[in-house]
Short mmCIF file of C-alpha atoms in Angstrom, two decimals:
data_model
loop_
_atom_site.label_atom_id
_atom_site.label_comp_id
_atom_site.label_asym_id
_atom_site.label_seq_id
_atom_site.Cartn_x
_atom_site.Cartn_y
_atom_site.Cartn_z
CA MET A 1 0.65 21.65 14.04
CA GLU A 2 4.30 21.07 16.54
CA ARG A 3 3.54 23.95 19.52
CA ILE A 4 6.13 26.51 18.65
CA ALA A 5 9.45 26.55 21.46
CA SER A 6 7.94 29.46 23.31
CA PHE A 7 4.31 27.62 24.52
CA ASN A 8 6.75 25.25 25.80
CA VAL A 9 8.73 27.80 28.41
CA ASN A 10 7.16 27.20 31.79
CA HIS A 11 5.90 30.63 32.52
CA ASP A 12 5.41 30.05 36.92
CA THR A 13 9.12 29.90 36.81
CA LEU A 14 10.04 32.86 34.90
CA GLU A 15 11.21 35.74 36.74
CA LYS A 16 11.96 39.48 35.52
CA GLY A 17 15.28 39.34 34.16
CA MET A 18 17.44 38.71 30.94
CA TYR A 19 17.82 35.49 29.56
CA ILE A 20 18.95 33.84 26.66
CA SER A 21 16.00 32.22 24.68
CA ARG A 22 16.61 30.39 21.74
CA ILE A 23 19.59 29.94 19.14
CA ASP A 24 18.52 29.79 15.68
CA GLY A 25 21.31 29.88 13.18
CA ASP A 26 23.79 33.04 14.01
CA VAL A 27 20.65 34.57 15.27
CA VAL A 28 21.03 34.85 19.31
CA THR A 29 17.19 35.35 21.10
CA TYR A 30 17.53 37.67 24.25
CA ASP A 31 14.00 37.31 26.72
CA ILE A 32 13.85 40.34 28.70
CA ARG A 33 11.80 40.12 31.35
CA MET A 34 9.78 43.68 32.87
CA LYS A 35 7.08 41.36 34.60
CA LYS A 36 7.08 37.92 36.06
CA PRO A 37 4.04 36.32 33.63
CA ASN A 38 0.57 35.95 35.15
CA MET A 39 0.89 38.02 38.09
CA GLY A 40 -2.10 40.35 37.31
CA ASP A 41 1.08 43.58 36.43
CA TYR A 42 2.11 43.91 33.16
CA VAL A 43 3.54 47.11 31.37
CA SER A 44 0.73 49.11 29.29
CA ASN A 45 0.54 48.78 25.76
CA GLU A 46 1.37 52.93 25.32
CA ALA A 47 4.52 52.44 27.67
CA LEU A 48 4.92 49.33 25.90
CA HIS A 49 5.37 51.03 22.69
CA THR A 50 6.90 54.79 23.82
CA PHE A 51 9.11 51.94 25.53
CA GLU A 52 10.01 50.71 21.57
CA HIS A 53 10.70 53.74 19.57
CA LEU A 54 12.85 54.64 22.07
CA PHE A 55 14.99 51.00 22.94
CA ALA A 56 15.19 50.73 18.49
CA THR A 57 16.39 53.77 18.42
CA TYR A 58 18.74 53.75 20.95
CA ALA A 59 20.20 50.33 19.68
CA ARG A 60 20.04 50.94 16.21
CA ASN A 61 22.34 54.06 16.90
CA SER A 62 24.99 52.14 19.08
CA GLU A 63 28.07 51.35 18.03
CA ILE A 64 27.02 48.00 17.96
CA SER A 65 23.99 49.05 15.35
CA ASP A 66 25.02 45.82 12.97
CA LYS A 67 24.95 43.13 15.09
CA VAL A 68 21.02 44.44 16.13
CA ILE A 69 18.76 42.46 14.22
CA TYR A 70 15.10 43.05 15.65
CA ILE A 71 13.91 44.72 19.11
CA GLY A 72 10.04 44.36 19.77
CA PRO A 73 7.03 43.73 22.53
CA MET A 74 6.24 40.43 23.80
CA GLY A 75 2.25 40.16 23.25
CA CYS A 76 1.50 39.88 26.68
CA ARG A 77 3.27 42.43 27.41
CA THR A 78 6.04 41.37 29.68
CA GLY A 79 8.29 42.41 28.34
CA PHE A 80 11.07 42.53 25.23
CA TYR A 81 12.63 40.01 22.03
CA LEU A 82 15.72 40.73 21.18
CA LEU A 83 17.14 39.24 18.64
CA MET A 84 20.88 40.42 17.60
CA ARG A 85 23.30 37.77 15.36
CA ASP A 86 25.49 35.32 17.02
CA THR A 87 28.68 37.93 16.49
CA ALA A 88 27.42 39.91 19.23
CA THR A 89 29.15 38.55 22.37
CA ARG A 90 26.49 38.24 25.71
CA GLN A 91 28.30 41.08 27.41
CA GLN A 92 27.42 43.25 24.84
CA ALA A 93 24.27 42.58 24.39
CA ILE A 94 23.92 42.82 28.23
CA ASP A 95 25.55 45.93 28.42
CA LEU A 96 23.82 46.63 25.49
CA ALA A 97 19.10 46.99 27.46
CA ARG A 98 21.33 48.10 30.13
CA GLU A 99 22.15 51.51 28.03
CA SER A 100 19.06 51.47 26.66
CA PHE A 101 17.24 51.58 29.83
CA LYS A 102 19.08 54.06 30.79
CA PHE A 103 19.09 56.64 28.08
CA ILE A 104 15.07 55.32 28.21
CA SER A 105 14.91 56.76 31.65
CA GLU A 106 16.72 59.69 31.37
CA TYR A 107 15.24 61.00 28.06
CA LYS A 108 13.50 63.94 28.09
CA GLY A 109 11.85 65.60 24.31
CA GLU A 110 9.70 63.92 21.99
CA ILE A 111 9.82 59.98 20.44
CA PRO A 112 10.97 59.64 18.76
CA GLY A 113 9.08 58.05 15.14
CA ALA A 114 5.87 58.45 16.96
CA ALA A 115 4.61 61.60 14.06
CA ARG A 116 2.13 61.20 12.75
CA SER A 117 3.85 59.73 9.47
CA GLU A 118 6.08 57.87 11.59
CA CYS A 119 3.63 55.94 13.55
CA GLY A 120 0.82 54.17 13.10
CA ASN A 121 -0.52 54.75 16.24
CA SER A 122 0.70 57.95 17.07
CA GLU A 123 -1.24 59.37 19.26
CA GLU A 124 -0.59 55.70 22.15
CA HIS A 125 2.54 56.78 24.22
CA ASP A 126 3.82 57.36 27.75
CA LEU A 127 6.69 58.16 27.85
CA GLU A 128 6.89 58.76 31.70
CA ALA A 129 5.40 55.02 32.33
CA ALA A 130 8.57 53.76 29.71
CA ARG A 131 11.11 55.40 31.33
CA ALA A 132 9.48 53.65 34.90
CA VAL A 133 9.25 49.86 34.02
CA ALA A 134 13.32 51.40 32.10
CA ILE A 135 14.05 52.35 36.01
CA ASP A 136 13.31 48.96 37.43
CA MET A 137 15.16 47.19 34.73
CA ILE A 138 18.44 49.11 35.73
CA GLU A 139 17.77 48.30 39.06
CA VAL A 140 16.99 44.30 37.61
CA LEU A 141 20.01 43.62 35.64
CA LYS A 142 22.26 46.51 37.95
CA ASP A 143 24.68 43.19 38.65
CA TRP A 144 23.01 40.38 35.67
CA ASN A 145 26.10 38.29 34.16
CA GLU A 146 27.09 36.00 31.52
CA GLU A 147 25.84 32.90 34.10
CA LYS A 148 22.07 34.59 34.08
CA LEU A 149 21.79 33.86 30.79
CA ASP A 150 20.58 30.54 30.72
CA TYR A 151 17.42 29.83 32.19
CA ASP A 152 15.96 26.33 32.08
CA TYR A 153 12.45 27.73 30.73
CA GLU A 154 11.30 23.97 31.45
CA GLY A 155 11.58 24.25 34.98
#
């Protein structure tokens, strides 16, 4: 079998931030790295799950919701993938991440889609931990620009 592209990423050089991971036709995959890989500090399952519900809820209700294809956590628990149509500009993707993280950092109340009838693991959520991750990422992305999206993944 061929080695998949994401296994060719040098995780020893990857820092927290937002990067273009790949472009497949009209789909752009953004790597939103919330933790430095292999450092022993990972997003907890509960925080990752809550973050996913809130990130997806915000993005799918945003002005560019028609450009959002998928939002999902990385199995290694160091971040998320955001897949968008190439009709979204790079700046729109950065802005969507920033706006989503602000929403998550300030969110209070019941987690959308977390009722037992709506979620396959309704017990495993942690809003405060998700908010802490969002607050950290707001700081990481505060000066992020389109040029920083290009990352030498093999470096």
